mmCIF file of C-alpha atoms in Angstrom:
data_model
loop_
_atom_site.group_PDB
_atom_site.id
_atom_site.type_symbol
_atom_site.label_atom_id
_atom_site.label_comp_id
_atom_site.label_asym_id
_atom_site.label_seq_id
_atom_site.Cartn_x
_atom_site.Cartn_y
_atom_site.Cartn_z
ATOM 1 C CA ILE A 1 0.000 0.000 0.000
ATOM 2 C CA ALA A 2 1.292 3.455 -0.856
ATOM 3 C CA MET A 3 1.245 4.698 2.733
ATOM 4 C CA HIS A 4 3.939 2.161 3.611
ATOM 5 C CA MET A 5 6.395 2.982 0.825
ATOM 6 C CA PRO A 6 10.024 3.491 1.885
ATOM 7 C CA PHE A 7 10.992 7.120 2.460
ATOM 8 C CA GLU A 8 13.536 6.954 -0.397
ATOM 9 C CA ILE A 9 10.732 6.325 -2.908
ATOM 10 C CA TRP A 10 8.650 9.253 -1.604
ATOM 11 C CA GLU A 11 11.751 11.450 -1.752
ATOM 12 C CA ALA A 12 12.453 10.424 -5.373
ATOM 13 C CA LEU A 13 8.852 11.118 -6.401
ATOM 14 C CA ASP A 14 9.139 14.711 -5.159
ATOM 15 C CA ASP A 15 11.471 15.473 -8.077
ATOM 16 C CA VAL A 16 9.319 13.884 -10.793
ATOM 17 C CA GLU A 17 7.111 16.113 -12.919
ATOM 18 C CA ILE A 18 5.221 13.390 -14.783
ATOM 19 C CA ILE A 19 3.722 10.354 -13.099
ATOM 20 C CA VAL A 20 1.618 7.838 -15.014
ATOM 21 C CA GLY A 21 -0.472 5.116 -13.467
ATOM 22 C CA ILE A 22 -2.941 2.635 -14.867
ATOM 23 C CA SER A 23 -5.631 0.715 -13.049
ATOM 24 C CA ALA A 24 -4.724 0.506 -9.349
ATOM 25 C CA GLY A 25 -1.605 2.548 -10.108
ATOM 26 C CA ALA A 26 -3.852 5.442 -11.104
ATOM 27 C CA MET A 27 -6.180 5.061 -8.142
ATOM 28 C CA ILE A 28 -3.450 5.206 -5.497
ATOM 29 C CA GLN A 29 -2.314 8.581 -6.803
ATOM 30 C CA CYS A 30 -5.511 10.099 -5.378
ATOM 31 C CA ALA A 31 -5.779 11.244 -1.761
ATOM 32 C CA ILE A 32 -8.495 8.621 -1.285
ATOM 33 C CA TYR A 33 -9.893 6.091 -3.696
ATOM 34 C CA TYR A 34 -13.001 3.926 -3.835
ATOM 35 C CA MET A 35 -12.724 0.141 -3.613
ATOM 36 C CA TYR A 36 -15.766 -2.110 -3.910
ATOM 37 C CA ARG A 37 -16.560 -5.747 -4.592
ATOM 38 C CA ASP A 38 -16.497 -5.906 -8.356
ATOM 39 C CA TYR A 39 -17.046 -9.618 -8.733
ATOM 40 C CA GLN A 40 -19.823 -12.070 -8.024
ATOM 41 C CA ASP A 41 -17.692 -14.934 -6.725
ATOM 42 C CA ASP A 42 -17.667 -14.750 -2.917
ATOM 43 C CA THR A 43 -14.605 -16.984 -2.732
ATOM 44 C CA VAL A 44 -12.311 -14.072 -3.709
ATOM 45 C CA PRO A 45 -11.517 -12.271 -0.417
ATOM 46 C CA LEU A 46 -9.658 -9.207 -1.775
ATOM 47 C CA VAL A 47 -12.328 -6.584 -1.018
ATOM 48 C CA LYS A 48 -14.803 -7.599 1.681
ATOM 49 C CA ARG A 49 -16.830 -4.354 1.643
ATOM 50 C CA ASP A 50 -16.753 -0.868 0.142
ATOM 51 C CA SER A 51 -13.828 1.138 1.449
ATOM 52 C CA TYR A 52 -11.943 4.402 0.927
ATOM 53 C CA PRO A 53 -8.218 3.758 1.400
ATOM 54 C CA PHE A 54 -5.701 6.592 1.568
ATOM 55 C CA GLY A 55 -3.449 7.156 -1.421
ATOM 56 C CA MET A 56 -0.487 9.299 -2.372
ATOM 57 C CA THR A 57 -2.322 12.685 -2.568
ATOM 58 C CA TYR A 58 -1.142 13.717 -6.023
ATOM 59 C CA CYS A 59 -4.753 14.666 -6.730
ATOM 60 C CA PHE A 60 -7.853 15.109 -4.627
ATOM 61 C CA ASP A 61 -10.523 13.654 -6.896
ATOM 62 C CA ILE A 62 -12.069 10.228 -6.365
ATOM 63 C CA ILE A 63 -11.725 8.125 -9.489
ATOM 64 C CA LEU A 64 -13.172 4.836 -10.643
ATOM 65 C CA VAL A 65 -11.096 2.971 -13.226
ATOM 66 C CA HIS A 66 -12.306 0.361 -15.738
ATOM 67 C CA TYR A 67 -15.733 1.985 -15.869
ATOM 68 C CA ASP A 68 -18.245 0.054 -17.961
ATOM 69 C CA GLU A 69 -21.838 1.298 -18.102
ATOM 70 C CA GLU A 70 -22.988 -2.272 -18.821
ATOM 71 C CA ASN A 71 -21.561 -3.593 -15.534
ATOM 72 C CA GLU A 72 -24.457 -3.994 -13.079
ATOM 73 C CA ILE A 73 -22.212 -4.605 -10.051
ATOM 74 C CA GLN A 74 -20.315 -1.427 -10.841
ATOM 75 C CA ARG A 75 -23.527 0.601 -11.253
ATOM 76 C CA LYS A 76 -24.673 -0.542 -7.797
ATOM 77 C CA ALA A 77 -21.305 0.390 -6.290
ATOM 78 C CA ILE A 78 -21.503 3.849 -7.895
ATOM 79 C CA ALA A 79 -25.010 4.303 -6.451
ATOM 80 C CA ARG A 80 -23.750 3.330 -2.978
ATOM 81 C CA HIS A 81 -20.936 5.860 -3.288
ATOM 82 C CA GLU A 82 -23.307 8.601 -4.449
ATOM 83 C CA GLY A 83 -25.525 7.936 -1.435
ATOM 84 C CA ARG A 84 -22.612 8.650 0.893
ATOM 85 C CA LYS A 85 -21.991 12.182 -0.433
ATOM 86 C CA TYR A 86 -18.183 11.834 -0.295
ATOM 87 C CA GLY A 87 -17.829 13.675 -3.577
ATOM 88 C CA ASP A 88 -18.333 12.890 -7.218
ATOM 89 C CA LEU A 89 -16.612 9.938 -8.818
ATOM 90 C CA ILE A 90 -14.692 10.567 -12.002
ATOM 91 C CA LEU A 91 -15.539 7.551 -14.151
ATOM 92 C CA LEU A 92 -12.717 6.379 -16.410
ATOM 93 C CA LYS A 93 -13.307 3.804 -19.106
ATOM 94 C CA ASP A 94 -10.318 1.790 -20.273
ATOM 95 C CA GLY A 95 -8.202 4.138 -22.368
ATOM 96 C CA ASP A 96 -9.485 7.346 -20.726
ATOM 97 C CA TYR A 97 -7.064 9.453 -18.744
ATOM 98 C CA LEU A 98 -6.765 12.589 -16.644
ATOM 99 C CA ILE A 99 -4.122 15.306 -16.768
ATOM 100 C CA TYR A 100 -3.252 17.183 -13.593
ATOM 101 C CA GLN A 101 -1.022 20.156 -13.026
ATOM 102 C CA ASP A 102 -0.233 21.462 -9.558
ATOM 103 C CA TYR A 103 -2.803 19.063 -8.041
ATOM 104 C CA GLN A 104 -5.602 20.480 -10.232
ATOM 105 C CA LEU A 105 -7.439 18.529 -12.920
ATOM 106 C CA ILE A 106 -6.851 20.363 -16.180
ATOM 107 C CA LYS A 107 -8.186 17.848 -18.703
ATOM 108 C CA LYS A 108 -10.110 14.578 -18.996
ATOM 109 C CA VAL A 109 -9.478 12.674 -22.210
ATOM 110 C CA ASN A 110 -12.034 10.094 -23.359
ATOM 111 C CA ARG A 111 -10.792 7.512 -25.801
#
């Protein structure tokens, strides 16, 4: 988890101007991110319930990666999030990306 990265890695990241992440690598760049059970098989214990883990704070939006409007489980998770009023989710389909500068979202690109 990002909060337990060695100090040397955090120190090195301070000098980097461009950071790219995909999937979970994109989510952990946010201050918090939304995790939910995105599968139907109860034998997979990775995510037991909806949660909002802390990330690396390179941006302060809450994003959802691999968005698919056809995914019923995902739609229910989005509805649960919206009911909590934690802030809007930025929904990113595969291939979409966000560009930040100085911690501010400056562009969303839809592929």
